[in-house]
Amino acid sequence: MIHIIYMAAGNSRRFGSNKLFYELDGKPMYRQLLERLVEIKDRYNKLKNAESNNPVIDITVVTRYREILDYCACIPDCHAVLSPDSEKGISYTIKAGIMAVQEQKKTGMQDYYMFAVADQPYLKSQSVIKLIDKVLENKGNMKSVFSLRCGDTVGNPCVFHSSLISQLLSLEGDKGGRSVAKKYDCVYVDIADERELTDIDTLSNSKHTVTL
């Protein structure tokens, strides 16, 4: 199973306001990628449920904003948790997501954890699907880390095998999953548009229209 942990707990000071609520195409930034991930989850689970009752993907949203928590409550099969400590660094968001998954779900030794960020609104559904398919193809082949890449640029989402969870839970401060991923041979999924991997930190690298 692939557990998607959607990290929507940040607030970039360089942006000038809370970027997660900045509107793109008439909706807050945090909803852009989240809604695509929900559609992807539903697609995979519907296909799988034609064969069995076991879902392939679930989604857990980690946030420190009540508005996002309330929005997620309206999405079927989308679990969300408040993480006030996320203001101390991304490691707190990562750990809150993992612990929420483990408390809510029956996790297995061959599960994977995908970390996606809410300030990546230009990431296309087909790129995420390519990444998920690569993980599913390699399941059981002892590959531990998967990531998207465009040329020399590597970005989120990043996927970790369950065997690396203890290392992710040991992260501190503002250290993220990359500090764990660099220890292993990563399986890269190449995409053509570098803009998809852009984290929106300032108004200058945001757009008023999301063209996908």
Coordinates of C-alpha atoms in Angstrom, one line a residue:
M1 CA 0.0 0.0 0.0
I2 CA 1.1 3.6 -0.6
H3 CA 0.4 6.1 2.1
I4 CA 0.4 9.6 0.7
I5 CA 1.3 12.2 3.4
Y6 CA 0.3 15.6 2.2
M7 CA 2.2 18.3 4.0
A8 CA 0.2 21.5 4.3
A9 CA 1.5 23.0 7.5
G10 CA 4.0 25.6 6.3
N11 CA 3.9 29.4 6.0
S12 CA 6.6 31.1 3.9
R13 CA 7.7 34.4 5.4
R14 CA 9.3 35.3 2.0
F15 CA 5.9 35.0 0.3
G16 CA 4.5 38.0 2.3
S17 CA 1.4 36.1 3.5
N18 CA 0.3 32.5 4.1
K19 CA 1.0 31.0 0.7
L20 CA -1.2 27.9 1.3
F21 CA -4.2 30.2 1.1
Y22 CA -3.0 32.2 -1.9
E23 CA -5.6 31.8 -4.7
L24 CA -4.7 30.2 -8.0
D25 CA -7.5 29.6 -10.5
G26 CA -10.0 30.7 -7.8
K27 CA -9.0 28.2 -5.1
P28 CA -6.3 28.2 -2.4
M29 CA -2.9 26.9 -3.3
Y30 CA -3.1 23.9 -0.9
R31 CA -6.2 22.6 -2.8
Q32 CA -4.5 22.4 -6.2
L33 CA -2.4 19.4 -5.7
L34 CA -4.5 17.9 -3.0
E35 CA -7.5 17.6 -5.3
R36 CA -5.4 15.9 -7.9
L37 CA -4.1 13.4 -5.4
V38 CA -7.6 12.6 -4.3
E39 CA -8.6 11.9 -7.9
I40 CA -5.6 9.6 -8.3
K41 CA -6.3 7.8 -5.1
D42 CA -9.9 7.2 -6.2
R43 CA -8.8 6.0 -9.6
Y44 CA -6.3 3.4 -8.3
N45 CA -8.6 2.2 -5.5
K46 CA -11.5 1.8 -7.9
L47 CA -9.4 -0.3 -10.2
K48 CA -8.1 -2.4 -7.4
N49 CA -11.5 -2.9 -5.8
A50 CA -12.6 -4.6 -8.9
E51 CA -10.3 -7.4 -7.9
S52 CA -10.4 -7.2 -4.1
N53 CA -11.5 -4.9 -1.3
N54 CA -8.0 -3.7 -0.4
P55 CA -7.2 -0.1 -1.3
V56 CA -3.9 0.7 -3.0
I57 CA -3.6 4.3 -1.8
D58 CA -4.7 6.4 1.2
I59 CA -4.2 10.1 2.0
T60 CA -3.3 11.7 5.3
V61 CA -3.1 15.5 5.4
V62 CA -0.9 17.2 8.0
T63 CA -1.7 20.8 8.8
R64 CA -1.7 23.4 11.5
Y65 CA -4.7 25.3 10.1
R66 CA -8.3 24.6 11.1
E67 CA -9.6 25.7 7.7
I68 CA -7.6 22.9 5.9
L69 CA -8.7 20.4 8.5
D70 CA -12.3 21.3 8.0
Y71 CA -12.0 21.1 4.2
C72 CA -10.4 17.7 4.4
A73 CA -13.3 16.5 6.6
C74 CA -15.6 16.9 3.6
I75 CA -13.4 14.6 1.4
P76 CA -14.3 10.9 1.6
D77 CA -11.5 8.6 2.8
C78 CA -9.1 11.6 3.5
H79 CA -7.7 11.7 7.0
A80 CA -6.3 15.0 8.3
V81 CA -4.5 15.8 11.5
L82 CA -3.5 19.0 13.3
S83 CA 0.2 19.4 13.9
P84 CA 0.9 22.7 15.8
D85 CA 4.5 21.7 16.3
S86 CA 5.0 21.9 12.5
E87 CA 6.0 25.5 12.9
K88 CA 9.3 24.2 14.5
G89 CA 10.4 22.5 11.2
I90 CA 9.4 20.1 8.5
S91 CA 10.6 17.1 10.6
Y92 CA 7.6 17.6 12.9
T93 CA 5.2 17.5 9.9
I94 CA 6.8 14.3 8.6
K95 CA 6.6 12.6 12.0
A96 CA 3.0 13.7 12.6
G97 CA 2.0 12.2 9.2
I98 CA 3.7 8.9 9.8
M99 CA 2.3 8.5 13.3
A100 CA -1.2 9.4 12.1
V101 CA -1.0 6.7 9.4
Q102 CA 0.2 4.2 11.9
E103 CA -2.6 5.0 14.3
Q104 CA -5.3 5.0 11.7
K105 CA -4.3 2.3 9.3
K106 CA -3.1 -1.3 9.3
T107 CA 0.4 -0.8 7.9
G108 CA 2.5 -3.6 6.5
M109 CA 6.2 -4.3 6.0
Q110 CA 6.0 -3.7 2.3
D111 CA 4.1 -0.4 2.5
Y112 CA 5.5 2.8 1.0
Y113 CA 5.1 6.4 2.3
M114 CA 4.9 9.2 -0.3
F115 CA 5.5 12.7 0.9
A116 CA 3.9 15.5 -1.2
V117 CA 4.0 19.2 -0.4
A118 CA 1.1 21.7 -0.7
D119 CA 3.2 24.5 -2.3
Q120 CA 3.8 22.5 -5.5
P121 CA 0.7 23.5 -7.4
Y122 CA 2.0 22.9 -10.9
L123 CA 2.7 19.2 -10.4
K124 CA 0.8 17.2 -13.0
S125 CA -1.4 14.2 -12.3
Q126 CA 0.4 12.2 -14.9
S127 CA 3.8 12.8 -13.2
V128 CA 2.4 11.5 -9.9
I129 CA 0.9 8.5 -11.7
K130 CA 4.2 7.7 -13.3
L131 CA 5.9 7.8 -9.9
I132 CA 3.2 5.5 -8.3
D133 CA 3.4 3.1 -11.2
K134 CA 7.2 2.9 -10.8
V135 CA 6.8 2.1 -7.1
L136 CA 4.2 -0.6 -7.7
E137 CA 6.4 -2.1 -10.5
N138 CA 9.4 -2.4 -8.1
K139 CA 7.5 -3.6 -5.1
G140 CA 9.4 -6.5 -3.6
N141 CA 12.6 -5.7 -5.4
M142 CA 14.1 -4.0 -2.3
K143 CA 14.2 -0.5 -3.8
S144 CA 13.8 1.9 -0.9
V145 CA 13.5 5.5 -2.3
F146 CA 11.7 6.9 -5.4
S147 CA 11.6 10.5 -6.6
L148 CA 10.7 12.7 -9.5
R149 CA 13.5 14.3 -11.6
C150 CA 13.8 16.8 -14.4
G151 CA 17.4 17.0 -15.7
D152 CA 19.6 17.7 -12.7
T153 CA 16.7 18.9 -10.5
V154 CA 15.2 16.4 -8.1
G155 CA 12.0 17.2 -6.2
N156 CA 8.9 16.0 -4.4
P157 CA 7.0 13.8 -4.1
C158 CA 9.5 11.4 -2.6
V159 CA 8.5 7.9 -1.7
F160 CA 10.1 5.8 1.1
H161 CA 9.9 2.1 1.8
S162 CA 8.5 1.3 5.3
S163 CA 11.9 0.0 6.3
L164 CA 13.1 3.6 6.4
I165 CA 10.4 4.8 8.7
S166 CA 12.6 4.7 11.8
Q167 CA 15.1 7.0 10.1
L168 CA 12.4 9.4 9.1
L169 CA 11.0 9.5 12.7
S170 CA 14.5 10.3 14.0
L171 CA 14.7 13.6 11.9
E172 CA 15.0 16.8 13.9
G173 CA 14.3 20.5 13.3
D174 CA 14.0 21.5 9.7
K175 CA 15.7 18.4 8.3
G176 CA 13.5 16.7 5.7
G177 CA 13.4 13.4 3.9
R178 CA 16.2 14.3 1.6
S179 CA 18.7 13.8 4.4
V180 CA 17.5 10.1 4.5
A181 CA 17.1 9.6 0.8
K182 CA 20.7 10.7 -0.1
K183 CA 22.0 7.6 1.8
Y184 CA 20.3 5.2 -0.7
D185 CA 20.3 4.6 -4.4
C186 CA 17.2 6.4 -5.6
V187 CA 14.9 5.3 -8.4
Y188 CA 14.2 8.4 -10.5
V189 CA 11.1 9.0 -12.6
D190 CA 12.0 11.6 -15.2
I191 CA 9.6 14.4 -16.3
A192 CA 10.0 17.1 -18.9
D193 CA 8.7 20.3 -17.2
E194 CA 10.9 21.6 -14.3
R195 CA 8.2 24.0 -13.2
E196 CA 6.3 21.0 -11.8
L197 CA 9.0 20.5 -9.2
T198 CA 9.0 24.2 -8.1
D199 CA 8.1 25.0 -4.5
I200 CA 6.3 28.3 -4.4
D201 CA 8.2 30.4 -1.9
T202 CA 7.7 33.9 -3.3
L203 CA 5.1 35.7 -5.4
S204 CA 7.7 36.1 -8.1
N205 CA 7.7 32.3 -8.8
S206 CA 4.0 31.9 -8.6
K207 CA 1.5 32.3 -11.5
H208 CA -2.0 33.5 -11.5
T209 CA -3.1 30.6 -13.7
V210 CA -2.4 26.9 -13.3
T211 CA -2.0 25.4 -16.8
L212 CA -1.8 21.6 -16.6

